[in-house]
Amino acid sequence: MALKTLVFVCFLVAAMALVVPMAEAQFGGLIGNLLGLIRVTGTVFCTADGNMGENGTATPVFPNALVQLQCGGNVVFSATTNGSGIFSILLDPLQFLLPSLLNNCNLAVKTPLSNCNATLPSVGGLFSSLQVLGNTLVGLLNIANIIPTRFRLLP
Ligand SMILES: *[C@@H]1O[C@H](CO)[C@@H](O)[C@H](O)[C@H]1NC(C)=O
Ligand SMILES: *[C@@H]1O[C@H](CO)[C@@H](O)[C@H](O)[C@H]1NC(C)=O
Ligand SMILES: *[C@@H]1O[C@H](CO)[C@@H](O)[C@H](O)[C@H]1NC(C)=O
């Protein structure tokens, strides 16, 4: 390939890389305004069952835990808990219909509990089904908030 052509191809690729995300962002924004978003969020605690203890304020959280959204056994989304043990997953309602999300999907914490507290199990994982907390209106954007029902430690 002549150098000139190569330079032109590089330029074209670079230009496309710039234009495509902008178009997507605009399109996504438009869809978002019309239909809203689905937000799956929650806190993973560093306890034997991953839930808040009896006295919530004193319960340690589980930071840097890999949380997967699994639907029909397939991983469809992954997130990591932050320093506060909080994870957040945003979904496009065009791809994920709420009723099917609630019926077919669950959350799985893949990082062993022993990572946050060596006395907790190093095998098995936390799982939870999903439930609707409610809706938040952010400007024109309607966000459906989905939270874990309750985590359980499964082998
Ligand atoms: C939780 O707090 C209450 C009082 O606020 C106390 O009576 C109880 O023993 C505490 N439970 C645990 C497990 O620490
Ligand atoms: C974790 O994320 C939540 C929600 O976005 C935020 O409020 C909190 O400050 C974050 N914690 C840390 C330690 O980054
Ligand atoms: C670790 O887990 C054990 C058993 O649940 C608990 O007694 C202990 O307080 C935990 N340690 C920390 C630092 O959270």
PDB file of C-alpha atoms and ligand atoms in Angstrom:
ATOM      1  CA  MET A   1       0.000   0.000   0.000  1.00  0.00           C
ATOM      2  CA  ALA A   2       1.323   3.416  -0.897  1.00  0.00           C
ATOM      3  CA  LEU A   3       2.199   5.597   2.044  1.00  0.00           C
ATOM      4  CA  LYS A   4      -0.352   8.192   0.971  1.00  0.00           C
ATOM      5  CA  THR A   5      -3.147   5.613   0.971  1.00  0.00           C
ATOM      6  CA  LEU A   6      -2.050   4.297   4.342  1.00  0.00           C
ATOM      7  CA  VAL A   7      -2.118   7.794   5.828  1.00  0.00           C
ATOM      8  CA  PHE A   8      -5.556   8.343   4.356  1.00  0.00           C
ATOM      9  CA  VAL A   9      -6.870   5.062   5.787  1.00  0.00           C
ATOM     10  CA  CYS A  10      -5.462   5.975   9.210  1.00  0.00           C
ATOM     11  CA  PHE A  11      -7.155   9.337   8.985  1.00  0.00           C
ATOM     12  CA  LEU A  12     -10.432   7.704   8.016  1.00  0.00           C
ATOM     13  CA  VAL A  13     -10.281   5.264  10.924  1.00  0.00           C
ATOM     14  CA  ALA A  14      -9.464   8.079  13.342  1.00  0.00           C
ATOM     15  CA  ALA A  15     -12.322  10.187  11.999  1.00  0.00           C
ATOM     16  CA  MET A  16     -14.759   7.285  12.339  1.00  0.00           C
ATOM     17  CA  ALA A  17     -13.596   6.622  15.885  1.00  0.00           C
ATOM     18  CA  LEU A  18     -14.493  10.220  16.681  1.00  0.00           C
ATOM     19  CA  VAL A  19     -17.818  10.323  14.895  1.00  0.00           C
ATOM     20  CA  VAL A  20     -19.323   6.960  15.841  1.00  0.00           C
ATOM     21  CA  PRO A  21     -19.338   7.413  19.656  1.00  0.00           C
ATOM     22  CA  MET A  22     -20.836  10.887  19.218  1.00  0.00           C
ATOM     23  CA  ALA A  23     -23.647   9.518  17.092  1.00  0.00           C
ATOM     24  CA  GLU A  24     -24.213   6.728  19.605  1.00  0.00           C
ATOM     25  CA  ALA A  25     -24.244   9.141  22.523  1.00  0.00           C
ATOM     26  CA  GLN A  26     -26.819  11.307  20.783  1.00  0.00           C
ATOM     27  CA  PHE A  27     -28.947   8.346  19.798  1.00  0.00           C
ATOM     28  CA  GLY A  28     -28.634   6.821  23.272  1.00  0.00           C
ATOM     29  CA  GLY A  29     -29.554  10.141  24.839  1.00  0.00           C
ATOM     30  CA  LEU A  30     -32.646  10.411  22.699  1.00  0.00           C
ATOM     31  CA  ILE A  31     -33.774   6.870  23.531  1.00  0.00           C
ATOM     32  CA  GLY A  32     -32.968   7.488  27.186  1.00  0.00           C
ATOM     33  CA  ASN A  33     -35.163  10.572  27.208  1.00  0.00           C
ATOM     34  CA  LEU A  34     -38.026   8.652  25.694  1.00  0.00           C
ATOM     35  CA  LEU A  35     -37.795   5.426  27.645  1.00  0.00           C
ATOM     36  CA  GLY A  36     -35.513   5.852  30.609  1.00  0.00           C
ATOM     37  CA  LEU A  37     -32.867   3.571  31.991  1.00  0.00           C
ATOM     38  CA  ILE A  38     -32.686   0.568  34.243  1.00  0.00           C
ATOM     39  CA  ARG A  39     -30.260   0.857  37.125  1.00  0.00           C
ATOM     40  CA  VAL A  40     -29.295  -2.197  39.137  1.00  0.00           C
ATOM     41  CA  THR A  41     -27.553  -1.071  42.277  1.00  0.00           C
ATOM     42  CA  GLY A  42     -26.797  -2.333  45.751  1.00  0.00           C
ATOM     43  CA  THR A  43     -24.259  -2.779  48.515  1.00  0.00           C
ATOM     44  CA  VAL A  44     -22.364  -5.985  49.205  1.00  0.00           C
ATOM     45  CA  PHE A  45     -21.464  -6.435  52.856  1.00  0.00           C
ATOM     46  CA  CYS A  46     -18.532  -8.345  54.220  1.00  0.00           C
ATOM     47  CA  THR A  47     -20.604 -10.784  56.241  1.00  0.00           C
ATOM     48  CA  ALA A  48     -21.259 -14.527  56.036  1.00  0.00           C
ATOM     49  CA  ASP A  49     -24.328 -13.906  53.840  1.00  0.00           C
ATOM     50  CA  GLY A  50     -23.322 -10.613  52.198  1.00  0.00           C
ATOM     51  CA  ASN A  51     -26.153  -8.712  53.821  1.00  0.00           C
ATOM     52  CA  MET A  52     -26.259  -5.940  56.331  1.00  0.00           C
ATOM     53  CA  GLY A  53     -25.920  -7.148  59.898  1.00  0.00           C
ATOM     54  CA  GLU A  54     -28.472  -6.583  62.600  1.00  0.00           C
ATOM     55  CA  ASN A  55     -26.995  -3.168  63.342  1.00  0.00           C
ATOM     56  CA  GLY A  56     -26.394  -1.838  59.868  1.00  0.00           C
ATOM     57  CA  THR A  57     -24.056   1.028  60.630  1.00  0.00           C
ATOM     58  CA  ALA A  58     -21.425  -1.261  62.145  1.00  0.00           C
ATOM     59  CA  THR A  59     -21.450  -3.754  59.237  1.00  0.00           C
ATOM     60  CA  PRO A  60     -18.241  -3.759  57.161  1.00  0.00           C
ATOM     61  CA  VAL A  61     -18.691  -3.568  53.378  1.00  0.00           C
ATOM     62  CA  PHE A  62     -17.080  -5.679  50.652  1.00  0.00           C
ATOM     63  CA  PRO A  63     -14.982  -3.428  48.365  1.00  0.00           C
ATOM     64  CA  ASN A  64     -13.480  -4.565  45.014  1.00  0.00           C
ATOM     65  CA  ALA A  65     -15.920  -7.438  44.677  1.00  0.00           C
ATOM     66  CA  LEU A  66     -16.791  -8.605  41.169  1.00  0.00           C
ATOM     67  CA  VAL A  67     -20.565  -8.560  40.767  1.00  0.00           C
ATOM     68  CA  GLN A  68     -22.149 -10.184  37.739  1.00  0.00           C
ATOM     69  CA  LEU A  69     -25.615  -9.776  36.353  1.00  0.00           C
ATOM     70  CA  GLN A  70     -26.543 -13.231  35.108  1.00  0.00           C
ATOM     71  CA  CYS A  71     -29.556 -13.988  32.948  1.00  0.00           C
ATOM     72  CA  GLY A  72     -30.469 -17.601  32.218  1.00  0.00           C
ATOM     73  CA  GLY A  73     -27.022 -18.590  33.441  1.00  0.00           C
ATOM     74  CA  ASN A  74     -25.163 -16.196  31.134  1.00  0.00           C
ATOM     75  CA  VAL A  75     -23.137 -13.254  32.339  1.00  0.00           C
ATOM     76  CA  VAL A  76     -24.624 -10.166  30.717  1.00  0.00           C
ATOM     77  CA  PHE A  77     -22.928  -7.471  32.755  1.00  0.00           C
ATOM     78  CA  SER A  78     -20.111  -7.123  35.270  1.00  0.00           C
ATOM     79  CA  ALA A  79     -19.344  -4.448  37.809  1.00  0.00           C
ATOM     80  CA  THR A  80     -16.989  -4.019  40.735  1.00  0.00           C
ATOM     81  CA  THR A  81     -17.990  -2.682  44.123  1.00  0.00           C
ATOM     82  CA  ASN A  82     -16.307   0.564  45.110  1.00  0.00           C
ATOM     83  CA  GLY A  83     -14.744   1.467  48.443  1.00  0.00           C
ATOM     84  CA  SER A  84     -18.220   1.700  49.959  1.00  0.00           C
ATOM     85  CA  GLY A  85     -19.163  -1.792  48.742  1.00  0.00           C
ATOM     86  CA  ILE A  86     -21.558  -0.253  46.211  1.00  0.00           C
ATOM     87  CA  PHE A  87     -22.017  -1.502  42.649  1.00  0.00           C
ATOM     88  CA  SER A  88     -24.100   0.075  39.924  1.00  0.00           C
ATOM     89  CA  ILE A  89     -25.124  -1.338  36.556  1.00  0.00           C
ATOM     90  CA  LEU A  90     -26.956   0.718  33.940  1.00  0.00           C
ATOM     91  CA  LEU A  91     -29.037  -1.117  31.368  1.00  0.00           C
ATOM     92  CA  ASP A  92     -30.787  -0.044  28.216  1.00  0.00           C
ATOM     93  CA  PRO A  93     -34.500  -0.869  28.515  1.00  0.00           C
ATOM     94  CA  LEU A  94     -34.526  -1.636  24.793  1.00  0.00           C
ATOM     95  CA  GLN A  95     -32.215  -4.573  25.464  1.00  0.00           C
ATOM     96  CA  PHE A  96     -33.533  -5.574  28.887  1.00  0.00           C
ATOM     97  CA  LEU A  97     -37.251  -5.684  29.485  1.00  0.00           C
ATOM     98  CA  LEU A  98     -38.032  -5.170  33.134  1.00  0.00           C
ATOM     99  CA  PRO A  99     -40.326  -8.178  33.692  1.00  0.00           C
ATOM    100  CA  SER A 100     -37.878 -10.562  32.041  1.00  0.00           C
ATOM    101  CA  LEU A 101     -35.000  -9.017  33.986  1.00  0.00           C
ATOM    102  CA  LEU A 102     -36.829  -9.656  37.253  1.00  0.00           C
ATOM    103  CA  ASN A 103     -37.824 -13.185  36.259  1.00  0.00           C
ATOM    104  CA  ASN A 104     -34.676 -14.475  34.564  1.00  0.00           C
ATOM    105  CA  CYS A 105     -31.752 -12.585  36.022  1.00  0.00           C
ATOM    106  CA  ASN A 106     -29.883 -12.540  39.285  1.00  0.00           C
ATOM    107  CA  LEU A 107     -26.775 -11.084  40.817  1.00  0.00           C
ATOM    108  CA  ALA A 108     -23.719 -13.188  41.568  1.00  0.00           C
ATOM    109  CA  VAL A 109     -20.740 -12.013  43.597  1.00  0.00           C
ATOM    110  CA  LYS A 110     -17.763 -13.840  42.113  1.00  0.00           C
ATOM    111  CA  THR A 111     -15.044 -12.651  44.500  1.00  0.00           C
ATOM    112  CA  PRO A 112     -14.792 -15.012  47.485  1.00  0.00           C
ATOM    113  CA  LEU A 113     -15.883 -13.587  50.833  1.00  0.00           C
ATOM    114  CA  SER A 114     -12.481 -14.522  52.240  1.00  0.00           C
ATOM    115  CA  ASN A 115     -11.039 -11.622  50.213  1.00  0.00           C
ATOM    116  CA  CYS A 116     -12.644  -9.107  52.558  1.00  0.00           C
ATOM    117  CA  ASN A 117     -12.348 -11.161  55.757  1.00  0.00           C
ATOM    118  CA  ALA A 118     -10.062 -14.185  55.968  1.00  0.00           C
ATOM    119  CA  THR A 119     -12.367 -15.934  58.453  1.00  0.00           C
ATOM    120  CA  LEU A 120     -15.225 -16.008  55.905  1.00  0.00           C
ATOM    121  CA  PRO A 121     -15.609 -18.839  53.326  1.00  0.00           C
ATOM    122  CA  SER A 122     -13.280 -18.957  50.323  1.00  0.00           C
ATOM    123  CA  VAL A 123     -15.635 -21.225  48.379  1.00  0.00           C
ATOM    124  CA  GLY A 124     -19.155 -20.600  47.138  1.00  0.00           C
ATOM    125  CA  GLY A 125     -20.589 -17.266  46.133  1.00  0.00           C
ATOM    126  CA  LEU A 126     -23.294 -14.822  47.004  1.00  0.00           C
ATOM    127  CA  PHE A 127     -26.425 -14.786  44.873  1.00  0.00           C
ATOM    128  CA  SER A 128     -29.521 -12.650  44.922  1.00  0.00           C
ATOM    129  CA  SER A 129     -32.648 -12.276  42.861  1.00  0.00           C
ATOM    130  CA  LEU A 130     -33.791  -8.792  41.867  1.00  0.00           C
ATOM    131  CA  GLN A 131     -36.607  -6.544  42.962  1.00  0.00           C
ATOM    132  CA  VAL A 132     -37.921  -3.113  42.025  1.00  0.00           C
ATOM    133  CA  LEU A 133     -37.210  -0.345  44.512  1.00  0.00           C
ATOM    134  CA  GLY A 134     -38.991   2.388  42.560  1.00  0.00           C
ATOM    135  CA  ASN A 135     -38.422   5.035  39.930  1.00  0.00           C
ATOM    136  CA  THR A 136     -36.277   8.153  39.971  1.00  0.00           C
ATOM    137  CA  LEU A 137     -36.899  11.043  37.613  1.00  0.00           C
ATOM    138  CA  VAL A 138     -33.681  12.797  36.574  1.00  0.00           C
ATOM    139  CA  GLY A 139     -34.793  15.597  34.307  1.00  0.00           C
ATOM    140  CA  LEU A 140     -36.683  13.799  31.556  1.00  0.00           C
ATOM    141  CA  LEU A 141     -34.909  10.546  32.259  1.00  0.00           C
ATOM    142  CA  ASN A 142     -36.937   7.960  34.090  1.00  0.00           C
ATOM    143  CA  ILE A 143     -34.666   5.535  35.940  1.00  0.00           C
ATOM    144  CA  ALA A 144     -36.101   2.258  37.199  1.00  0.00           C
ATOM    145  CA  ASN A 145     -34.155   1.302  40.305  1.00  0.00           C
ATOM    146  CA  ILE A 146     -33.556  -2.407  40.802  1.00  0.00           C
ATOM    147  CA  ILE A 147     -31.928  -3.768  43.948  1.00  0.00           C
ATOM    148  CA  PRO A 148     -30.958  -7.211  45.235  1.00  0.00           C
ATOM    149  CA  THR A 149     -33.750  -8.990  47.117  1.00  0.00           C
ATOM    150  CA  ARG A 150     -31.333 -10.555  49.590  1.00  0.00           C
ATOM    151  CA  PHE A 151     -27.968 -12.224  49.095  1.00  0.00           C
ATOM    152  CA  ARG A 152     -27.453 -15.866  50.020  1.00  0.00           C
ATOM    153  CA  LEU A 153     -24.254 -17.866  50.100  1.00  0.00           C
ATOM    154  CA  LEU A 154     -24.570 -20.772  47.678  1.00  0.00           C
ATOM    155  CA  PRO A 155     -21.970 -23.491  47.072  1.00  0.00           C
TER     156      PRO A 155
HETATM  157  C1  LIG B   1     -27.870  -3.969  67.899  1.00  0.00           C
HETATM  158  O1  LIG B   1     -28.146  -2.769  68.609  1.00  0.00           O
HETATM  159  C2  LIG B   1     -29.037  -2.906  69.690  1.00  0.00           C
HETATM  160  C3  LIG B   1     -29.266  -1.558  70.321  1.00  0.00           C
HETATM  161  O2  LIG B   1     -29.159  -0.534  69.380  1.00  0.00           O
HETATM  162  C4  LIG B   1     -28.462  -3.899  70.698  1.00  0.00           C
HETATM  163  O3  LIG B   1     -29.389  -4.098  71.743  1.00  0.00           O
HETATM  164  C5  LIG B   1     -28.155  -5.227  70.025  1.00  0.00           C
HETATM  165  O4  LIG B   1     -27.494  -6.085  70.939  1.00  0.00           O
HETATM  166  C6  LIG B   1     -27.252  -5.012  68.817  1.00  0.00           C
HETATM  167  N1  LIG B   1     -27.076  -6.280  68.116  1.00  0.00           N
HETATM  168  C7  LIG B   1     -25.882  -6.716  67.702  1.00  0.00           C
HETATM  169  C8  LIG B   1     -25.864  -8.032  66.986  1.00  0.00           C
HETATM  170  O5  LIG B   1     -24.860  -6.108  67.903  1.00  0.00           O
HETATM  171  C1  LIG B   2     -19.294   4.444  45.933  1.00  0.00           C
HETATM  172  O1  LIG B   2     -20.343   4.788  45.049  1.00  0.00           O
HETATM  173  C2  LIG B   2     -21.410   5.500  45.665  1.00  0.00           C
HETATM  174  C3  LIG B   2     -22.521   5.668  44.637  1.00  0.00           C
HETATM  175  O2  LIG B   2     -22.042   6.176  43.444  1.00  0.00           O
HETATM  176  C4  LIG B   2     -20.881   6.831  46.190  1.00  0.00           C
HETATM  177  O3  LIG B   2     -21.925   7.523  46.842  1.00  0.00           O
HETATM  178  C5  LIG B   2     -19.755   6.561  47.160  1.00  0.00           C
HETATM  179  O4  LIG B   2     -19.202   7.787  47.592  1.00  0.00           O
HETATM  180  C6  LIG B   2     -18.684   5.707  46.516  1.00  0.00           C
HETATM  181  N1  LIG B   2     -17.685   5.371  47.513  1.00  0.00           N
HETATM  182  C7  LIG B   2     -16.373   5.476  47.286  1.00  0.00           C
HETATM  183  C8  LIG B   2     -15.469   5.131  48.405  1.00  0.00           C
HETATM  184  O5  LIG B   2     -15.940   5.822  46.178  1.00  0.00           O
HETATM  185  C1  LIG B   3     -14.560 -11.274  60.120  1.00  0.00           C
HETATM  186  O1  LIG B   3     -15.623 -12.210  60.185  1.00  0.00           O
HETATM  187  C2  LIG B   3     -15.829 -12.759  61.483  1.00  0.00           C
HETATM  188  C3  LIG B   3     -16.901 -13.841  61.347  1.00  0.00           C
HETATM  189  O2  LIG B   3     -18.058 -13.345  60.732  1.00  0.00           O
HETATM  190  C4  LIG B   3     -16.224 -11.628  62.433  1.00  0.00           C
HETATM  191  O3  LIG B   3     -16.421 -12.159  63.739  1.00  0.00           O
HETATM  192  C5  LIG B   3     -15.122 -10.568  62.451  1.00  0.00           C
HETATM  193  O4  LIG B   3     -15.535  -9.477  63.248  1.00  0.00           O
HETATM  194  C6  LIG B   3     -14.848 -10.096  61.049  1.00  0.00           C
HETATM  195  N1  LIG B   3     -13.721  -9.186  61.041  1.00  0.00           N
HETATM  196  C7  LIG B   3     -13.779  -7.966  60.502  1.00  0.00           C
HETATM  197  C8  LIG B   3     -12.520  -7.168  60.551  1.00  0.00           C
HETATM  198  O5  LIG B   3     -14.803  -7.531  59.998  1.00  0.00           O
END
